[in-house]
CSV table of C-alpha atoms in Angstrom, one decimal:
chain,number,residue,atom,x,y,z
U,196,MET,CA,0.0,0.0,0.0
U,197,ASP,CA,1.4,3.4,-0.9
U,198,TYR,CA,1.8,6.2,1.5
U,199,ARG,CA,1.7,9.9,0.5
U,200,ARG,CA,2.5,13.0,2.4
U,201,PHE,CA,3.1,16.6,1.7
U,202,ILE,CA,3.9,19.6,3.9
U,203,SER,CA,3.0,23.2,3.1
U,204,TYR,CA,4.1,26.2,5.2
U,205,LEU,CA,1.6,28.5,6.9
U,206,TYR,CA,2.0,32.3,6.9
U,207,ASN,CA,0.3,35.0,8.8
U,208,TYR,CA,-1.7,37.7,7.0
U,209,VAL,CA,-2.4,41.1,8.6
U,210,ASP,CA,-4.7,43.4,6.6
U,211,GLY,CA,-4.1,41.3,3.6
U,212,GLU,CA,-0.3,41.5,3.7
U,213,LYS,CA,1.6,38.3,3.8
U,214,GLY,CA,3.9,38.0,6.8
U,215,VAL,CA,6.3,35.4,8.2
U,216,ASN,CA,6.1,31.6,8.4
U,217,VAL,CA,4.3,30.6,11.6
U,218,GLY,CA,3.6,26.9,11.1
U,219,TYR,CA,2.6,24.3,8.6
U,220,ILE,CA,-0.1,22.1,7.1
U,221,ARG,CA,0.6,18.4,6.8
U,222,CYS,CA,-1.4,16.1,4.6
U,223,GLU,CA,-1.0,12.3,4.9
U,224,GLN,CA,-2.9,9.7,2.8
U,225,ARG,CA,-2.9,6.0,3.6
U,226,HIS,CA,-5.4,3.1,3.1
U,227,GLY,CA,-7.9,5.6,1.6
U,228,ILE,CA,-7.8,7.9,4.6
U,229,CYS,CA,-6.7,11.5,4.3
U,230,ARG,CA,-5.4,13.2,7.4
U,231,LEU,CA,-4.9,16.9,7.6
U,232,THR,CA,-2.9,18.6,10.4
U,233,LEU,CA,-2.6,22.3,11.0
U,234,ASN,CA,0.0,23.5,13.5
U,235,LEU,CA,1.0,27.1,14.2
U,236,GLN,CA,2.7,29.4,16.8
U,237,ASP,CA,2.2,33.1,16.5
U,238,ARG,CA,2.6,35.2,19.6
U,239,GLN,CA,3.1,38.4,17.6
U,240,GLN,CA,0.2,38.9,15.3
U,241,GLY,CA,-2.3,36.2,16.4
U,242,VAL,CA,-5.5,37.2,18.2
U,243,GLU,CA,-5.2,35.5,21.6
U,244,GLY,CA,-8.3,33.6,22.5
U,245,GLY,CA,-9.7,34.2,19.0
U,246,SER,CA,-11.7,31.6,17.1
U,247,TYR,CA,-10.3,31.0,13.6
U,248,LYS,CA,-12.4,29.3,10.9
U,249,VAL,CA,-10.5,26.9,8.7
U,250,TYR,CA,-11.2,26.4,5.0
U,251,LEU,CA,-9.8,24.4,2.1
U,252,TYR,CA,-9.8,26.8,-0.8
U,253,LYS,CA,-9.8,26.7,-4.6
U,254,ILE,CA,-8.9,29.6,-6.8
U,255,SER,CA,-11.8,30.7,-9.1
U,256,LYS,CA,-11.2,31.8,-12.7
U,257,GLU,CA,-11.4,35.4,-11.4
U,258,GLY,CA,-8.5,34.7,-9.1
U,259,ASN,CA,-10.6,34.6,-5.9
U,260,PRO,CA,-9.9,32.0,-3.1
U,261,VAL,CA,-13.2,30.2,-2.5
U,262,GLY,CA,-13.3,28.5,0.8
U,263,TYR,CA,-14.9,25.1,1.8
U,264,TYR,CA,-15.4,25.2,5.6
U,265,LEU,CA,-13.6,22.5,7.6
U,266,ASP,CA,-13.6,23.4,11.3
U,267,GLU,CA,-12.4,26.0,13.9
U,268,PHE,CA,-9.6,26.3,16.4
U,269,THR,CA,-8.9,28.7,19.2
U,270,LEU,CA,-5.6,30.5,19.5
U,271,SER,CA,-4.3,29.8,23.0
U,272,SER,CA,-0.9,31.1,24.3
U,273,GLY,CA,-0.1,32.0,20.7
U,274,CYS,CA,-0.6,28.4,19.5
U,275,GLY,CA,-3.2,26.8,17.4
U,276,GLU,CA,-3.8,23.2,16.2
U,277,LEU,CA,-6.4,21.3,14.2
U,278,LYS,CA,-6.5,17.7,13.1
U,279,LYS,CA,-9.0,16.3,10.7
U,280,GLN,CA,-9.5,13.1,8.7
U,281,THR,CA,-11.7,12.1,5.8
U,282,ASN,CA,-12.0,9.9,2.7
U,283,CYS,CA,-9.3,10.5,0.1
U,284,GLU,CA,-11.6,10.4,-2.9
U,285,ASN,CA,-14.2,12.8,-1.5
U,286,VAL,CA,-12.6,15.0,1.1
U,287,TRP,CA,-15.2,16.4,3.5
U,288,ASN,CA,-18.0,15.7,1.0
U,289,SER,CA,-16.6,18.2,-1.4
U,290,ASN,CA,-16.6,15.8,-4.4
U,291,HIS,CA,-12.9,16.6,-4.7
U,292,ARG,CA,-9.6,15.0,-3.8
U,293,ILE,CA,-7.2,17.1,-1.6
U,294,GLU,CA,-4.8,17.6,-4.5
U,295,GLU,CA,-7.6,19.5,-6.4
U,296,PHE,CA,-7.6,22.3,-3.8
U,297,ASP,CA,-5.0,25.0,-3.7
U,298,GLY,CA,-4.4,25.3,0.0
U,299,VAL,CA,-5.8,26.1,3.4
U,300,VAL,CA,-6.8,29.4,5.1
U,301,ALA,CA,-7.7,30.1,8.7
U,302,ILE,CA,-9.6,33.4,9.3
U,303,TYR,CA,-10.4,35.3,12.4
U,304,ASP,CA,-11.5,38.5,10.6
U,305,ARG,CA,-10.6,40.3,7.4
U,306,GLY,CA,-7.5,41.8,9.2
U,307,HIS,CA,-6.2,38.6,10.8
U,308,ALA,CA,-5.7,35.4,9.0
U,309,TYR,CA,-3.3,32.6,8.1
U,310,GLY,CA,-2.8,31.0,4.7
U,311,SER,CA,-1.0,28.2,3.0
U,312,GLN,CA,-0.8,27.1,-0.6
U,313,TRP,CA,0.4,24.0,-2.3
U,314,SER,CA,-0.4,24.9,-5.9
U,315,ASP,CA,1.1,27.5,-8.2
U,316,GLU,CA,-2.0,29.7,-7.9
U,317,PRO,CA,-1.2,32.9,-6.0
U,318,LEU,CA,-3.1,33.4,-2.8
U,319,GLN,CA,-4.7,36.9,-2.5
U,320,ILE,CA,-6.3,36.4,0.8
U,321,GLU,CA,-8.0,39.8,0.8
U,322,ARG,CA,-10.2,38.4,-2.0
U,323,PHE,CA,-11.3,35.4,0.0
U,324,HIS,CA,-15.0,34.3,-0.2
U,325,THR,CA,-16.7,31.3,1.4
U,326,TYR,CA,-18.4,29.0,-1.0
U,327,GLN,CA,-21.8,30.3,0.1
U,328,GLU,CA,-20.8,33.9,-0.4
U,329,TRP,CA,-19.4,33.0,-3.8
U,330,GLN,CA,-22.6,31.4,-4.8
U,331,LYS,CA,-24.7,34.4,-3.8
U,332,GLN,CA,-22.7,36.5,-6.2
U,333,GLY,CA,-24.6,34.8,-9.0
U,334,VAL,CA,-22.0,32.2,-9.9
U,335,THR,CA,-23.7,28.9,-10.5
U,336,SER,CA,-20.9,26.8,-12.0
U,337,GLY,CA,-18.3,24.9,-10.1
U,338,VAL,CA,-15.0,26.6,-9.1
U,339,TYR,CA,-12.7,26.7,-12.1
U,340,ILE,CA,-9.2,25.3,-11.6
U,341,LYS,CA,-6.5,25.8,-14.2
U,342,GLU,CA,-5.5,22.3,-15.3
U,343,SER,CA,-2.4,23.2,-17.3
U,344,GLU,CA,0.1,20.5,-18.1
U,345,GLY,CA,2.6,22.3,-15.8
U,346,LEU,CA,0.2,22.3,-12.8
U,347,ALA,CA,-0.7,18.7,-13.4
U,348,LEU,CA,3.0,17.8,-13.5
U,349,HIS,CA,3.7,19.7,-10.2
U,350,ALA,CA,0.8,17.9,-8.5
U,351,ALA,CA,2.1,14.5,-9.6
U,352,GLU,CA,5.6,15.4,-8.3
U,353,ARG,CA,4.2,16.6,-4.9
U,354,LEU,CA,2.5,13.3,-4.3
U,355,GLN,CA,5.0,10.6,-5.2
U,356,PRO,CA,4.1,7.2,-3.7
U,357,VAL,CA,6.4,5.9,-1.0
U,358,GLU,CA,7.0,2.2,-0.4
U,359,GLU,CA,5.2,0.9,2.6
U,360,ASP,CA,8.4,-0.3,4.3
U,361,SER,CA,10.3,2.9,3.8
U,362,ILE,CA,8.4,4.9,6.5
U,363,THR,CA,6.6,3.9,9.7
U,364,GLU,CA,4.1,5.6,11.9
U,365,GLN,CA,6.9,6.0,14.5
U,366,ASP,CA,8.9,7.9,11.9
U,367,ILE,CA,5.9,10.2,11.2
U,368,ASP,CA,5.3,10.8,14.9
U,369,GLY,CA,9.0,11.6,15.5
U,370,VAL,CA,9.0,14.3,12.8
U,371,GLN,CA,5.7,15.7,14.1
U,372,GLU,CA,7.0,16.0,17.7
U,373,GLU,CA,10.3,17.5,16.6
U,374,VAL,CA,8.6,20.3,14.7
U,375,SER,CA,5.7,20.9,17.2
U,376,ASP,CA,8.0,21.2,20.2
U,377,GLN,CA,9.9,24.2,18.8
U,378,LYS,CA,9.3,27.5,20.5
U,379,GLU,CA,9.6,29.4,17.3
U,380,VAL,CA,8.9,28.3,13.7
U,381,SER,CA,11.8,29.2,11.4
U,382,ASN,CA,11.0,31.4,8.4
U,383,GLN,CA,11.8,28.6,6.0
U,384,GLY,CA,9.3,27.5,3.4
U,385,GLU,CA,6.4,28.1,1.1
U,386,VAL,CA,4.3,26.0,-1.3
U,387,SER,CA,5.5,22.5,-0.8
U,388,ASP,CA,7.2,20.4,-3.3
U,389,GLN,CA,6.7,16.9,-2.0
U,390,GLU,CA,9.7,14.5,-1.7
U,391,ASN,CA,10.1,10.8,-1.0
U,392,VAL,CA,10.5,10.7,2.7
U,393,SER,CA,12.3,7.4,2.9
U,394,ALA,CA,15.6,7.5,4.8
U,395,GLN,CA,18.7,8.1,2.8
U,396,GLU,CA,22.3,7.8,3.9
U,397,ASP,CA,24.1,11.2,4.2
U,398,VAL,CA,26.8,11.7,1.5
U,399,MET,CA,29.7,13.6,3.0
U,400,PRO,CA,32.5,15.2,0.9
U,401,GLY,CA,35.9,13.6,1.3
U,402,GLN,CA,38.9,15.2,2.9
U,403,ALA,CA,41.2,14.1,0.1
U,404,ALA,CA,39.9,12.9,-3.2
U,405,PRO,CA,41.4,10.9,-6.1
U,406,MET,CA,41.4,12.0,-9.7
U,407,SER,CA,38.1,13.9,-10.3
U,408,ARG,CA,35.5,12.7,-12.8
U,409,SER,CA,33.0,15.3,-13.7
U,410,ASP,CA,29.3,14.4,-14.0
U,411,ILE,CA,27.8,17.8,-14.7
U,412,ALA,CA,25.4,18.7,-17.6
U,413,GLU,CA,26.5,21.2,-20.2
U,414,ALA,CA,23.5,23.5,-19.3
U,415,THR,CA,24.7,23.6,-15.7
U,416,LEU,CA,28.3,24.5,-16.7
U,417,ARG,CA,27.1,27.3,-19.0
U,418,LEU,CA,25.0,28.8,-16.2
U,419,MET,CA,28.0,28.7,-13.9
U,420,GLU,CA,30.0,30.6,-16.4
U,421,GLN,CA,27.4,33.4,-16.6
U,422,ARG,CA,26.5,34.1,-13.0
U,423,PRO,CA,28.5,36.1,-10.4
U,424,LYS,CA,31.0,34.2,-8.2
U,425,LEU,CA,30.5,33.5,-4.5
U,426,PRO,CA,33.4,33.6,-2.0
U,427,ASP,CA,35.2,30.3,-1.6
U,428,PHE,CA,34.3,27.8,1.2
U,429,ASP,CA,36.9,26.7,3.8
U,430,ASN,CA,35.9,23.2,2.7
U,431,HIS,CA,37.7,22.9,-0.7
U,432,GLU,CA,35.6,19.9,-1.7
U,433,ILE,CA,32.9,22.4,-2.7
U,434,TYR,CA,34.0,25.0,-5.2
U,435,ASP,CA,33.3,27.2,-8.3
U,436,CYS,CA,30.1,28.4,-6.6
U,437,VAL,CA,28.0,31.1,-8.2
U,438,ARG,CA,25.0,33.2,-7.1
U,439,ILE,CA,21.7,32.3,-8.9
U,440,GLU,CA,18.0,33.0,-8.5
U,441,PRO,CA,15.0,30.6,-8.7
U,442,ASN,CA,14.2,31.5,-12.3
U,443,ASP,CA,17.7,30.4,-13.3
U,444,ILE,CA,16.5,26.8,-12.6
U,445,GLY,CA,14.6,26.9,-15.8
U,446,LEU,CA,18.0,27.2,-17.6
U,447,LEU,CA,19.1,23.9,-16.2
U,448,ALA,CA,18.2,20.4,-17.5
U,449,MET,CA,14.5,19.6,-17.4
U,450,ASP,CA,15.0,17.0,-14.7
U,451,ASN,CA,15.9,19.9,-12.3
U,452,TRP,CA,12.8,22.0,-12.9
U,453,ARG,CA,10.8,20.5,-10.1
U,454,LEU,CA,13.1,22.3,-7.7
U,455,GLY,CA,11.5,25.6,-8.9
U,456,VAL,CA,8.4,24.7,-6.8
U,457,ASN,CA,10.3,23.3,-3.8
U,458,SER,CA,9.0,25.3,-0.8
U,459,PHE,CA,12.2,24.9,1.2
U,460,LEU,CA,14.2,26.4,-1.7
U,461,THR,CA,11.8,29.2,-2.5
U,462,HIS,CA,11.5,30.4,1.1
U,463,GLY,CA,15.3,30.2,1.5
U,464,TYR,CA,15.5,32.5,-1.4
U,465,TYR,CA,12.8,34.7,0.2
U,466,ASN,CA,15.0,35.1,3.3
U,467,TYR,CA,18.5,35.5,1.7
U,468,LYS,CA,17.6,36.8,-1.8
U,469,TYR,CA,19.9,34.3,-3.6
U,470,LEU,CA,20.7,30.6,-4.1
U,471,MET,CA,24.0,28.9,-4.6
U,472,LEU,CA,25.0,26.7,-7.6
U,473,GLY,CA,28.4,24.9,-7.3
U,474,LYS,CA,30.5,21.8,-7.7
U,475,LEU,CA,31.0,19.1,-5.0
U,476,ARG,CA,33.7,16.5,-5.1
U,477,PHE,CA,32.7,13.3,-3.4
U,478,GLN,CA,34.9,10.7,-1.7
U,479,ASP,CA,35.0,8.5,-4.9
U,480,GLY,CA,36.3,11.5,-6.8
U,481,VAL,CA,33.2,12.1,-8.8
U,482,VAL,CA,32.3,15.8,-9.1
U,483,LYS,CA,28.6,16.7,-9.3
U,484,ALA,CA,26.7,19.9,-9.5
U,485,VAL,CA,24.8,20.9,-6.4
U,486,LEU,CA,22.2,23.5,-5.6
U,487,GLY,CA,22.5,25.2,-2.2
U,488,VAL,CA,19.8,27.0,-0.1
U,489,PRO,CA,21.5,29.4,2.3
U,490,GLY,CA,20.6,29.0,6.0
U,491,VAL,CA,21.8,28.5,9.6
U,492,TYR,CA,22.1,24.9,10.9
U,493,ASP,CA,20.0,23.6,13.7
U,494,ASN,CA,18.3,20.2,14.3
U,495,LYS,CA,14.8,21.4,13.4
U,496,GLU,CA,16.0,22.8,10.1
U,497,GLN,CA,17.8,19.6,9.3
U,498,TYR,CA,14.5,17.6,9.7
U,499,ILE,CA,12.7,20.1,7.4
U,500,ALA,CA,15.5,20.2,4.8
U,501,LYS,CA,15.5,16.5,4.5
U,502,ILE,CA,11.8,16.3,4.0
U,503,PHE,CA,12.3,18.6,0.9
U,504,GLY,CA,15.3,16.7,-0.5
U,505,PHE,CA,18.2,18.8,0.9
U,506,GLU,CA,20.1,16.0,2.7
U,507,LEU,CA,23.5,17.7,3.4
U,508,PHE,CA,24.5,20.9,5.1
U,509,VAL,CA,27.9,22.4,4.3
U,510,PRO,CA,29.1,25.3,6.5
U,511,VAL,CA,31.0,28.1,4.8
U,512,LYS,CA,33.6,28.2,7.5
U,513,HIS,CA,35.5,25.2,8.8
U,514,THR,CA,33.9,24.1,12.1
U,515,ASN,CA,33.5,21.0,14.2
U,516,VAL,CA,30.1,22.2,15.4
U,517,LYS,CA,27.5,22.9,12.7
U,518,THR,CA,24.8,24.3,15.0
U,519,GLY,CA,24.4,28.1,14.7
U,520,ASN,CA,26.8,28.3,11.7
U,521,PHE,CA,25.8,29.8,8.3
U,522,GLY,CA,26.1,27.5,5.3
U,523,TYR,CA,24.1,25.8,2.6
U,524,TRP,CA,21.6,23.0,2.5
U,525,ILE,CA,22.6,21.0,-0.5
U,526,SER,CA,20.8,18.9,-3.1
U,527,GLU,CA,22.5,17.2,-6.1
U,528,ILE,CA,21.3,18.3,-9.6
U,529,VAL,CA,22.0,16.9,-13.1
């Protein structure tokens, strides 16, 4: 039996303006059951004691988020949580699967809300309507969803099946507890690109390498020649690093394009305004191209980075202790 999971980051919205990441939405599908978890911590902008109504939403052809009511939660001590489950084929009697929605919103009033999106459709939360409000405006047809080839491709990538023996309920609970126990949620993430969550062995660069054998696509090498150089690492196994932006990913080989909708990558760019493209020499001497998301190492970020396919952290400065040091979360590319 396949197991599917995706995580999408949750942001606060004040008077319609998107703020910082305050939590996450996690969706898990197994044995025909869809489980949705909302978890947030917001002691700055949240309405303490306020009751927030939670909706799944779809974007109408006019660009309005149209909400299907789920439930409510009360913000207590800056924290909010909601857990729901339903049938995968007809989530909460909506006649839709969860992938056909664009995200989740939680609304206290027009000035205080939270939003998360897992499609490419932009969320303009100030234009939000409930399904009932939307119907009263004279619209009688179903909510229109853009079903472009690109969006269908992204949806397929986000929900790749995972072998049953590659992840256990204990694994899921461990990740949940690690994220939920944090006092603050890091500003790392946006629409989620879902990755296979089976455990992978960390690949560490060697201290001394034999003759190098390059395994880098021509398109990647061309881009490296055209972009501004970044300072060298103390670790000489990673080198020839350049500064790029998310739209540069479209200049790489097509197999890398899925990274353009990877939430960990996009929000890393949101925080630091650049990404890193470079070469990494592995212990067997093979040199591969890598994409790096800038950030500061801590255990929670390591869990989140791995979920989104960034298995390795390389600090810029040589250190025996990674925690608190700036560097890059690394993913191989072709």
